């Protein structure tokens, strides 16, 4: 189990490495991300209190942090330019803004060789782990849909792949099969039902890639981690303000993004809910989500993409469940966990949602069709 709080980190040294105003007052671990170590830091500046996010990049997950930072710098400056062009009043809240390190680079390497970056803290907005109002599903989807639309004309070269085969479902499935076979922690016996659930559904893992190879689903610039808490919603209006967590922005399929929104925005339960009777795909939330996505990214979607919106929810929920199960079998090496069976619990929640989507997939699909001209 990885410890998220890391008490020995000297955040004053981190702060000193970036071009920040004034003196560090305090810094605390922040947010519920599963990957990076995130801190909210307050500085006393000549203009009053200023807040920033310091983030230590997880180098087990991201093997080449400078490559990620190169993508993020290109993406955020493109977004800023697009926002400027449309006269957006709120530039510092509508896209992440990197604070440069003292040497002008977008990151700093600490004496242990760990990579750090700093963002302006986005004030007056919050990330949510659970949907509490249907409108939030619309706002999350509209934010990711707008993000995708604004990146359509990102100047070349192609973005770099920060994690190769990230959403390549057959590769994820093969990793699970290896973990089952090797069973290094003798945990497979405790997950027999979940393993059987996976093996029965292997066939669906190829579907999107086949369509892509047939030329029916194009490569796009996608976010690839479109879970609900990677969008900040305005605290006053509830509007989707800013898409965050840009480490996995890279070439991908739009259905990866829509699918992960279905996973995290159509059930009112947490990702690790243990009462599986509560885990349900709620049609009302799917309707909001689909409307938000089609209103912002819909124009550019091909018929095959539109035809697979409902399916993508099932596939990506299944894929993330497969990843949680794999990590459980391997001894919790990848995702941060808070208890010994945390990854197994998360996997069970995903598979309960997959089962719920299977029961409603035809109705979801019919709703998508009803929105099309
Ligand atoms: P991880 O990759 O670990 O998920 P994130 O980049 O998503 O890390 O950050 C973790 C959390 O920190 C987010 O869910 C969000 O709550 C918060 N956060 C990150 N960046 C900002 C920011 N610039 N302004 C406000 N909150 C932020
Ligand atoms: C991780 O970083 P975070 O917590 O937003 C993971 C996603 C998973 C998600 C499951 C780089 O997202 O792929 O879908 O957990 N990010 C990475 O909650 O692996
Ligand atoms: Mg995140």
CSV table of C-alpha atoms and ligand atoms in Angstrom, one decimal:
chain,number,residue,atom,x,y,z
A,1,UNK,CA,0.0,0.0,0.0
A,2,UNK,CA,1.4,3.4,-0.9
A,3,UNK,CA,1.2,6.1,1.6
A,4,UNK,CA,-0.4,9.3,0.2
A,5,UNK,CA,0.6,11.6,3.0
A,6,UNK,CA,4.4,11.4,2.7
A,7,UNK,CA,5.2,13.4,5.9
A,8,UNK,CA,8.9,13.9,5.1
A,9,UNK,CA,8.5,16.1,2.0
A,10,UNK,CA,10.1,19.5,2.4
A,11,UNK,CA,7.5,21.6,0.6
A,12,UNK,CA,9.4,24.8,1.3
A,13,UNK,CA,12.2,23.5,-1.0
A,14,UNK,CA,9.6,22.7,-3.6
A,15,UNK,CA,8.1,26.2,-3.4
A,16,UNK,CA,11.5,27.8,-3.6
A,17,UNK,CA,12.2,26.0,-6.9
A,18,UNK,CA,9.3,27.7,-8.6
A,19,UNK,CA,8.6,31.4,-9.5
A,20,UNK,CA,6.2,32.1,-6.7
A,21,UNK,CA,5.4,35.3,-4.9
A,22,UNK,CA,6.2,35.6,-1.2
A,23,UNK,CA,6.6,33.1,1.6
A,24,UNK,CA,5.1,29.6,2.1
A,25,UNK,CA,2.6,29.7,4.9
A,26,UNK,CA,1.3,26.1,4.9
A,27,UNK,CA,0.9,23.1,2.6
A,28,UNK,CA,-1.4,20.2,3.0
A,29,UNK,CA,-2.0,16.9,1.1
A,30,UNK,CA,-5.0,17.6,-1.2
A,31,UNK,CA,-7.7,15.8,-3.3
A,32,UNK,CA,-8.6,12.2,-3.9
A,33,UNK,CA,-6.4,11.3,-6.9
A,34,UNK,CA,-5.2,7.7,-7.1
A,35,UNK,CA,-1.9,8.5,-8.8
A,36,UNK,CA,0.1,11.7,-8.0
A,37,UNK,CA,1.0,13.3,-4.6
A,38,UNK,CA,-0.9,16.6,-4.6
A,39,UNK,CA,-0.5,19.5,-2.1
A,40,UNK,CA,-2.4,22.7,-1.7
A,41,UNK,CA,0.0,25.4,-0.7
A,42,UNK,CA,-0.7,29.0,0.6
A,43,UNK,CA,1.8,31.8,0.0
A,44,UNK,CA,1.9,35.2,1.6
A,45,UNK,CA,2.4,37.6,-1.3
A,46,UNK,CA,2.6,41.4,-1.5
A,47,UNK,CA,-0.9,41.2,-3.1
A,48,UNK,CA,-2.4,39.0,-0.3
A,49,UNK,CA,-2.8,35.3,0.1
A,50,UNK,CA,-2.1,33.2,-3.0
A,51,UNK,CA,-2.8,29.5,-3.4
A,52,UNK,CA,-1.0,27.0,-5.6
A,53,UNK,CA,-1.0,23.2,-6.3
A,54,UNK,CA,2.3,21.4,-6.0
A,55,UNK,CA,2.3,18.0,-7.5
A,56,UNK,CA,4.9,15.2,-7.3
A,57,UNK,CA,4.5,13.1,-10.4
A,58,UNK,CA,4.2,9.4,-9.9
A,59,UNK,CA,7.2,8.0,-11.7
A,60,UNK,CA,6.2,4.4,-11.3
A,61,UNK,CA,3.2,5.2,-13.5
A,62,UNK,CA,4.7,7.9,-15.7
A,63,UNK,CA,8.2,6.7,-16.8
A,64,UNK,CA,9.1,9.8,-18.6
A,65,UNK,CA,7.8,13.0,-16.8
A,66,UNK,CA,9.5,15.6,-19.1
A,67,UNK,CA,7.5,14.1,-22.0
A,68,UNK,CA,4.3,14.5,-20.0
A,69,UNK,CA,5.2,18.0,-19.1
A,70,UNK,CA,5.9,18.8,-22.8
A,71,UNK,CA,2.3,17.6,-23.7
A,72,UNK,CA,0.7,19.5,-20.8
A,73,UNK,CA,2.6,22.7,-21.7
A,74,UNK,CA,1.4,22.5,-25.3
A,75,UNK,CA,-2.2,21.6,-24.4
A,76,UNK,CA,-2.6,24.3,-21.8
A,77,UNK,CA,-1.1,27.1,-23.9
A,78,UNK,CA,-3.3,26.0,-26.8
A,79,UNK,CA,-6.4,26.0,-24.6
A,80,UNK,CA,-5.5,29.5,-23.2
A,81,UNK,CA,-5.1,30.8,-26.7
A,82,UNK,CA,-8.5,29.4,-27.8
A,83,UNK,CA,-10.2,30.8,-24.7
A,84,UNK,CA,-8.6,34.2,-25.4
A,85,UNK,CA,-9.9,34.1,-29.0
A,86,UNK,CA,-13.5,33.6,-27.8
A,87,UNK,CA,-13.0,36.4,-25.2
A,88,UNK,CA,-13.4,34.1,-22.1
A,89,UNK,CA,-13.3,36.4,-19.1
A,90,UNK,CA,-11.9,33.9,-16.7
A,91,UNK,CA,-8.7,32.6,-18.3
A,92,UNK,CA,-7.0,31.5,-15.1
A,93,UNK,CA,-9.9,29.3,-14.1
A,94,UNK,CA,-10.8,27.8,-17.4
A,95,UNK,CA,-7.6,26.0,-18.0
A,96,UNK,CA,-4.8,24.7,-15.9
A,97,UNK,CA,-1.9,27.2,-15.7
A,98,UNK,CA,1.6,26.0,-15.1
A,99,UNK,CA,3.9,28.1,-12.9
A,100,UNK,CA,7.4,27.9,-14.3
A,101,UNK,CA,10.4,26.7,-12.2
A,102,UNK,CA,13.2,29.1,-11.5
A,103,UNK,CA,15.1,27.9,-14.6
A,104,UNK,CA,12.0,28.5,-16.8
A,105,UNK,CA,11.2,24.9,-17.2
A,106,UNK,CA,7.7,23.5,-16.5
A,107,UNK,CA,9.0,21.1,-13.8
A,108,UNK,CA,11.6,20.8,-11.1
A,109,UNK,CA,13.6,17.7,-10.1
A,110,UNK,CA,14.2,17.3,-6.4
A,111,UNK,CA,17.4,15.9,-4.9
A,112,UNK,CA,15.8,12.4,-4.9
A,113,UNK,CA,15.2,12.6,-8.6
A,114,UNK,CA,11.4,13.1,-8.2
A,115,UNK,CA,9.6,15.4,-10.6
A,116,UNK,CA,7.5,18.3,-9.3
A,117,UNK,CA,5.2,20.8,-11.1
A,118,UNK,CA,3.1,23.7,-9.8
A,119,UNK,CA,-0.3,25.0,-11.0
A,120,UNK,CA,-2.3,28.0,-10.1
A,121,UNK,CA,-5.0,26.8,-7.7
A,122,UNK,CA,-8.4,27.2,-9.3
A,123,UNK,CA,-10.4,29.2,-6.8
A,124,UNK,CA,-14.2,29.0,-6.2
A,125,UNK,CA,-14.5,25.5,-7.8
A,126,UNK,CA,-14.4,22.0,-6.5
A,127,UNK,CA,-14.0,18.4,-7.7
A,128,UNK,CA,-16.7,15.9,-6.7
A,129,UNK,CA,-16.3,12.1,-6.3
A,130,UNK,CA,-20.0,11.4,-6.5
A,131,UNK,CA,-22.9,12.9,-8.4
A,132,UNK,CA,-25.3,14.6,-6.1
A,133,UNK,CA,-27.4,16.4,-8.7
A,134,UNK,CA,-28.3,15.3,-12.3
A,135,UNK,CA,-27.2,18.6,-13.7
A,136,UNK,CA,-23.6,17.7,-12.7
A,137,UNK,CA,-23.6,14.9,-15.2
A,138,UNK,CA,-24.4,17.4,-18.0
A,139,UNK,CA,-21.8,19.8,-16.8
A,140,UNK,CA,-19.0,17.2,-16.5
A,141,UNK,CA,-19.8,15.9,-20.0
A,142,UNK,CA,-20.0,19.4,-21.5
A,143,UNK,CA,-16.6,20.3,-19.9
A,144,UNK,CA,-14.9,17.2,-21.4
A,145,UNK,CA,-16.8,17.7,-24.7
A,146,UNK,CA,-15.6,21.3,-25.0
A,147,UNK,CA,-12.1,20.3,-24.0
A,148,UNK,CA,-12.0,17.7,-26.8
A,149,UNK,CA,-13.5,20.2,-29.3
A,150,UNK,CA,-10.9,22.9,-28.4
A,151,UNK,CA,-8.0,20.5,-28.9
A,152,UNK,CA,-9.2,19.4,-32.4
A,153,UNK,CA,-6.8,21.9,-34.0
A,154,UNK,CA,-3.8,21.5,-31.8
A,155,UNK,CA,-0.8,22.2,-34.1
A,156,UNK,CA,1.4,19.2,-34.9
A,157,UNK,CA,3.4,17.3,-34.0
A,158,UNK,CA,1.2,14.5,-32.7
A,159,UNK,CA,1.1,14.5,-28.9
A,160,UNK,CA,3.3,11.9,-27.3
A,161,UNK,CA,1.9,8.7,-25.7
A,162,UNK,CA,2.5,9.2,-22.0
A,163,UNK,CA,1.4,5.6,-21.2
A,164,UNK,CA,1.5,3.4,-24.3
A,165,UNK,CA,-1.6,1.0,-24.6
A,166,UNK,CA,-3.3,2.9,-21.8
A,167,UNK,CA,-6.9,2.1,-23.0
A,168,UNK,CA,-5.9,-0.9,-25.2
A,169,UNK,CA,-8.5,-3.2,-23.6
A,170,UNK,CA,-7.0,-6.4,-24.9
A,171,UNK,CA,-3.6,-5.5,-23.4
A,172,UNK,CA,-5.3,-4.8,-20.1
A,173,UNK,CA,-7.1,-8.1,-20.3
A,174,UNK,CA,-3.8,-10.0,-21.1
A,175,UNK,CA,-2.2,-8.4,-18.0
A,176,UNK,CA,-5.1,-9.7,-15.9
A,177,UNK,CA,-4.7,-13.2,-17.4
A,178,UNK,CA,-1.0,-13.1,-16.5
A,179,UNK,CA,-1.8,-12.0,-12.9
A,180,UNK,CA,-4.4,-14.8,-12.5
A,181,UNK,CA,-1.8,-17.3,-13.8
A,182,UNK,CA,1.1,-16.1,-11.6
A,183,UNK,CA,-1.1,-15.2,-8.6
A,184,UNK,CA,2.0,-13.8,-6.7
A,185,UNK,CA,0.0,-12.9,-3.5
A,186,UNK,CA,-2.2,-16.0,-3.5
A,187,UNK,CA,-5.3,-13.7,-3.8
A,188,UNK,CA,-6.9,-15.3,-6.9
A,189,UNK,CA,-8.9,-17.7,-4.6
A,190,UNK,CA,-10.6,-14.7,-3.0
A,191,UNK,CA,-11.7,-13.3,-6.4
A,192,UNK,CA,-13.1,-16.3,-8.2
A,193,UNK,CA,-16.4,-14.8,-9.0
A,194,UNK,CA,-14.8,-11.6,-10.4
A,195,UNK,CA,-12.3,-13.6,-12.5
A,196,UNK,CA,-15.2,-15.7,-13.9
A,197,UNK,CA,-17.1,-12.4,-14.7
A,198,UNK,CA,-14.1,-11.2,-16.7
A,199,UNK,CA,-13.5,-14.4,-18.6
A,200,UNK,CA,-17.1,-14.5,-19.8
A,201,UNK,CA,-16.7,-11.0,-21.3
A,202,UNK,CA,-13.4,-11.3,-23.0
A,203,UNK,CA,-15.0,-10.9,-26.5
A,204,UNK,CA,-16.0,-7.3,-26.0
A,205,UNK,CA,-12.4,-6.1,-25.4
A,206,UNK,CA,-11.7,-6.0,-29.2
A,207,UNK,CA,-14.8,-4.1,-30.4
A,208,UNK,CA,-13.5,-0.5,-30.5
A,209,UNK,CA,-10.1,-1.4,-31.8
A,210,UNK,CA,-11.7,-3.3,-34.6
A,211,UNK,CA,-13.8,-0.3,-35.6
A,212,UNK,CA,-10.8,1.9,-35.4
A,213,UNK,CA,-8.8,-0.5,-37.7
A,214,UNK,CA,-11.7,-0.5,-40.1
A,215,UNK,CA,-11.4,3.3,-40.3
A,216,UNK,CA,-14.9,3.9,-38.7
A,217,UNK,CA,-13.6,5.5,-35.4
A,218,UNK,CA,-10.8,8.0,-35.9
A,219,UNK,CA,-7.9,8.8,-33.6
A,220,UNK,CA,-8.4,12.1,-31.8
A,221,UNK,CA,-6.8,14.0,-29.0
A,222,UNK,CA,-8.5,12.7,-25.9
A,223,UNK,CA,-8.2,13.1,-22.1
A,224,UNK,CA,-8.3,9.4,-21.3
A,225,UNK,CA,-9.1,9.9,-17.6
A,226,UNK,CA,-12.5,11.6,-17.7
A,227,UNK,CA,-13.7,10.6,-14.3
A,228,UNK,CA,-15.9,13.0,-12.5
A,229,UNK,CA,-13.3,14.3,-10.1
A,230,UNK,CA,-11.1,15.4,-12.9
A,231,UNK,CA,-13.4,18.3,-13.7
A,232,UNK,CA,-13.8,21.3,-11.3
A,233,UNK,CA,-17.4,22.6,-11.0
A,234,UNK,CA,-18.0,26.2,-10.0
A,235,UNK,CA,-19.1,26.4,-6.3
A,236,UNK,CA,-21.7,29.1,-7.1
A,237,UNK,CA,-23.2,28.1,-10.4
A,238,UNK,CA,-22.3,24.4,-10.7
A,239,UNK,CA,-20.9,25.0,-14.1
A,240,UNK,CA,-18.0,22.9,-15.4
A,241,UNK,CA,-15.1,25.3,-15.1
A,242,UNK,CA,-12.0,23.4,-15.8
A,243,UNK,CA,-10.8,20.0,-16.9
A,244,UNK,CA,-7.8,19.0,-14.8
A,245,UNK,CA,-5.4,16.0,-14.5
A,246,UNK,CA,-3.8,16.2,-18.0
A,247,UNK,CA,-1.2,13.5,-17.6
A,248,UNK,CA,-2.9,11.2,-20.0
A,249,UNK,CA,-4.0,13.7,-22.7
A,250,UNK,CA,-2.7,12.0,-25.8
A,251,UNK,CA,-4.0,10.4,-29.0
A,252,UNK,CA,-7.0,8.1,-28.3
A,253,UNK,CA,-10.6,7.3,-29.1
A,254,UNK,CA,-13.4,9.7,-28.1
A,255,UNK,CA,-15.3,6.6,-26.8
A,256,UNK,CA,-12.7,6.1,-24.1
A,257,UNK,CA,-13.6,9.5,-22.8
A,258,UNK,CA,-17.3,9.1,-23.0
A,259,UNK,CA,-17.1,5.6,-21.5
A,260,UNK,CA,-15.3,6.8,-18.4
A,261,UNK,CA,-17.8,9.5,-17.9
A,262,UNK,CA,-20.6,6.9,-18.0
A,263,UNK,CA,-18.6,4.9,-15.4
A,264,UNK,CA,-18.2,7.8,-13.0
A,265,UNK,CA,-21.3,9.9,-13.6
A,266,UNK,CA,-24.3,7.6,-14.1
A,267,UNK,CA,-24.3,5.9,-10.7
A,268,UNK,CA,-24.8,7.9,-7.6
A,269,UNK,CA,-22.4,5.8,-5.6
A,270,UNK,CA,-18.6,6.1,-5.0
A,271,UNK,CA,-16.2,4.1,-7.1
A,272,UNK,CA,-15.5,1.8,-4.1
A,273,UNK,CA,-19.1,1.5,-2.9
A,274,UNK,CA,-19.4,-1.8,-1.0
A,275,UNK,CA,-23.2,-2.0,-1.0
A,276,UNK,CA,-23.6,-3.3,-4.5
A,277,UNK,CA,-27.3,-3.2,-4.4
A,278,UNK,CA,-26.9,0.6,-4.6
A,279,UNK,CA,-24.7,0.5,-7.7
A,280,UNK,CA,-27.0,1.2,-10.7
A,281,UNK,CA,-26.7,3.0,-14.1
A,282,UNK,CA,-29.3,5.7,-13.7
A,283,UNK,CA,-31.0,6.5,-17.0
A,284,UNK,CA,-31.7,10.1,-16.0
A,285,UNK,CA,-28.0,10.7,-15.4
A,286,UNK,CA,-27.1,9.0,-18.7
A,287,UNK,CA,-29.5,11.3,-20.5
A,288,UNK,CA,-27.9,14.4,-18.9
A,289,UNK,CA,-24.4,13.1,-19.7
A,290,UNK,CA,-25.2,12.3,-23.3
A,291,UNK,CA,-26.9,15.6,-23.9
A,292,UNK,CA,-23.9,17.5,-22.4
A,293,UNK,CA,-21.4,15.6,-24.6
A,294,UNK,CA,-23.4,15.8,-27.8
A,295,UNK,CA,-24.0,19.5,-27.4
A,296,UNK,CA,-20.3,20.2,-27.2
A,297,UNK,CA,-18.5,17.4,-29.1
A,298,UNK,CA,-21.4,15.9,-31.0
A,299,UNK,CA,-20.8,17.7,-34.3
A,300,UNK,CA,-17.6,15.9,-35.1
A,301,UNK,CA,-18.6,12.4,-34.1
A,302,UNK,CA,-18.9,9.7,-36.8
A,303,UNK,CA,-21.9,7.4,-37.1
A,304,UNK,CA,-19.9,4.6,-35.5
A,305,UNK,CA,-18.9,6.7,-32.6
A,306,UNK,CA,-22.5,7.7,-32.0
A,307,UNK,CA,-23.6,4.1,-32.3
A,308,UNK,CA,-21.2,3.0,-29.6
A,309,UNK,CA,-21.7,5.6,-26.9
A,310,UNK,CA,-23.7,3.3,-24.7
A,311,UNK,CA,-21.4,0.4,-25.4
A,312,UNK,CA,-18.4,2.5,-24.5
A,313,UNK,CA,-19.8,3.0,-21.0
A,314,UNK,CA,-19.9,-0.8,-20.5
A,315,UNK,CA,-16.5,-1.4,-22.0
A,316,UNK,CA,-14.6,1.3,-20.1
A,317,UNK,CA,-16.3,0.3,-16.8
A,318,UNK,CA,-15.2,-3.2,-17.5
A,319,UNK,CA,-11.7,-2.2,-18.4
A,320,UNK,CA,-11.2,-0.2,-15.2
A,321,UNK,CA,-12.6,-3.1,-13.2
A,322,UNK,CA,-10.1,-5.4,-14.9
A,323,UNK,CA,-7.3,-3.0,-13.9
A,324,UNK,CA,-8.5,-2.8,-10.3
A,325,UNK,CA,-8.7,-6.6,-10.2
A,326,UNK,CA,-5.2,-7.0,-11.7
A,327,UNK,CA,-3.7,-4.6,-9.2
A,328,UNK,CA,-5.4,-6.5,-6.4
A,329,UNK,CA,-4.0,-9.8,-7.6
A,330,UNK,CA,-0.5,-8.2,-7.9
A,331,UNK,CA,-0.5,-6.8,-4.4
A,332,UNK,CA,-1.8,-3.2,-4.9
A,333,UNK,CA,1.3,-1.8,-6.7
A,334,UNK,CA,-0.4,0.8,-8.9
A,335,UNK,CA,-3.5,2.5,-7.4
A,336,UNK,CA,-3.3,4.2,-4.0
A,337,UNK,CA,-5.3,2.1,-1.5
A,338,UNK,CA,-6.6,2.7,2.0
A,339,UNK,CA,-7.4,-0.9,3.0
A,340,UNK,CA,-6.2,-4.4,2.0
A,341,UNK,CA,-9.2,-5.3,-0.2
A,342,UNK,CA,-9.7,-1.8,-1.6
A,343,UNK,CA,-8.9,-2.7,-5.2
A,344,UNK,CA,-11.1,-5.8,-5.0
A,345,UNK,CA,-14.0,-3.6,-3.6
A,346,UNK,CA,-13.4,-1.1,-6.5
A,347,UNK,CA,-13.4,-4.0,-9.0
A,348,UNK,CA,-16.7,-5.4,-7.6
A,349,UNK,CA,-18.3,-1.9,-7.8
A,350,UNK,CA,-17.2,-1.6,-11.5
A,351,UNK,CA,-18.6,-5.1,-12.4
A,352,UNK,CA,-21.9,-4.3,-10.6
A,353,UNK,CA,-22.2,-1.3,-12.9
A,354,UNK,CA,-21.2,-3.3,-16.0
A,355,UNK,CA,-24.1,-5.7,-15.1
A,356,UNK,CA,-26.5,-2.8,-14.7
A,357,UNK,CA,-25.4,-1.3,-18.0
A,358,UNK,CA,-25.9,-4.7,-19.7
A,359,UNK,CA,-29.5,-4.7,-18.5
A,360,UNK,CA,-30.1,-1.2,-19.9
A,361,UNK,CA,-27.8,-1.0,-22.9
A,362,UNK,CA,-30.6,-1.2,-25.5
A,363,UNK,CA,-32.6,1.6,-23.8
A,364,UNK,CA,-29.4,3.7,-23.5
A,365,UNK,CA,-28.7,3.2,-27.2
A,366,UNK,CA,-32.3,4.1,-28.0
A,367,UNK,CA,-31.9,7.4,-26.1
A,368,UNK,CA,-28.8,8.3,-28.0
A,369,UNK,CA,-30.6,7.7,-31.3
A,370,UNK,CA,-33.5,9.8,-30.2
A,371,UNK,CA,-31.2,12.8,-29.9
A,372,UNK,CA,-29.8,12.5,-33.4
A,373,UNK,CA,-31.3,14.4,-36.3
B,1,LIG,P1,-4.2,12.5,-9.7
B,1,LIG,O1,-3.5,12.2,-11.0
B,1,LIG,O2,-3.5,11.9,-8.6
B,1,LIG,O3,-5.7,12.1,-9.8
B,1,LIG,P2,-5.0,15.3,-10.0
B,1,LIG,O4,-4.2,16.1,-11.0
B,1,LIG,O5,-6.4,14.8,-10.5
B,1,LIG,O6,-4.1,14.1,-9.5
B,1,LIG,O7,-5.2,16.1,-8.7
B,1,LIG,C1,-5.8,15.6,-7.5
B,1,LIG,C2,-6.9,16.5,-7.0
B,1,LIG,O8,-6.3,17.8,-6.7
B,1,LIG,C3,-8.0,16.8,-8.0
B,1,LIG,O9,-9.0,15.8,-8.0
B,1,LIG,C4,-8.5,18.2,-7.6
B,1,LIG,O10,-9.4,18.0,-6.5
B,1,LIG,C5,-7.2,18.8,-7.0
B,1,LIG,N1,-6.6,19.7,-8.0
B,1,LIG,C6,-5.6,19.4,-8.9
B,1,LIG,N2,-5.2,20.5,-9.6
B,1,LIG,C7,-5.9,21.5,-9.1
B,1,LIG,C8,-5.9,23.0,-9.4
B,1,LIG,N3,-5.1,23.5,-10.3
B,1,LIG,N4,-6.8,23.7,-8.7
B,1,LIG,C9,-7.6,23.2,-7.8
B,1,LIG,N5,-7.7,21.9,-7.5
B,1,LIG,C10,-6.8,21.1,-8.1
B,2,LIG,C1,-6.6,6.9,-11.9
B,2,LIG,O1,-5.3,9.8,-11.5
B,2,LIG,P1,-6.8,9.5,-11.3
B,2,LIG,O2,-7.1,9.2,-9.9
B,2,LIG,O3,-7.6,10.6,-11.8
B,2,LIG,C2,-6.1,6.3,-13.2
B,2,LIG,C3,-7.2,6.2,-14.2
B,2,LIG,C4,-8.3,5.3,-13.6
B,2,LIG,C5,-8.8,5.9,-12.3
B,2,LIG,C6,-9.8,5.1,-11.6
B,2,LIG,C7,-2.9,7.5,-14.9
B,2,LIG,O4,-7.1,8.2,-12.2
B,2,LIG,O5,-6.8,5.5,-15.4
B,2,LIG,O6,-9.4,5.2,-14.5
B,2,LIG,O7,-7.6,6.1,-11.4
B,2,LIG,N1,-5.1,7.2,-13.8
B,2,LIG,C8,-3.9,6.6,-14.3
B,2,LIG,O8,-10.3,5.8,-10.5
B,2,LIG,O9,-3.7,5.4,-14.3
B,3,LIG,MG1,-7.2,12.9,-10.9
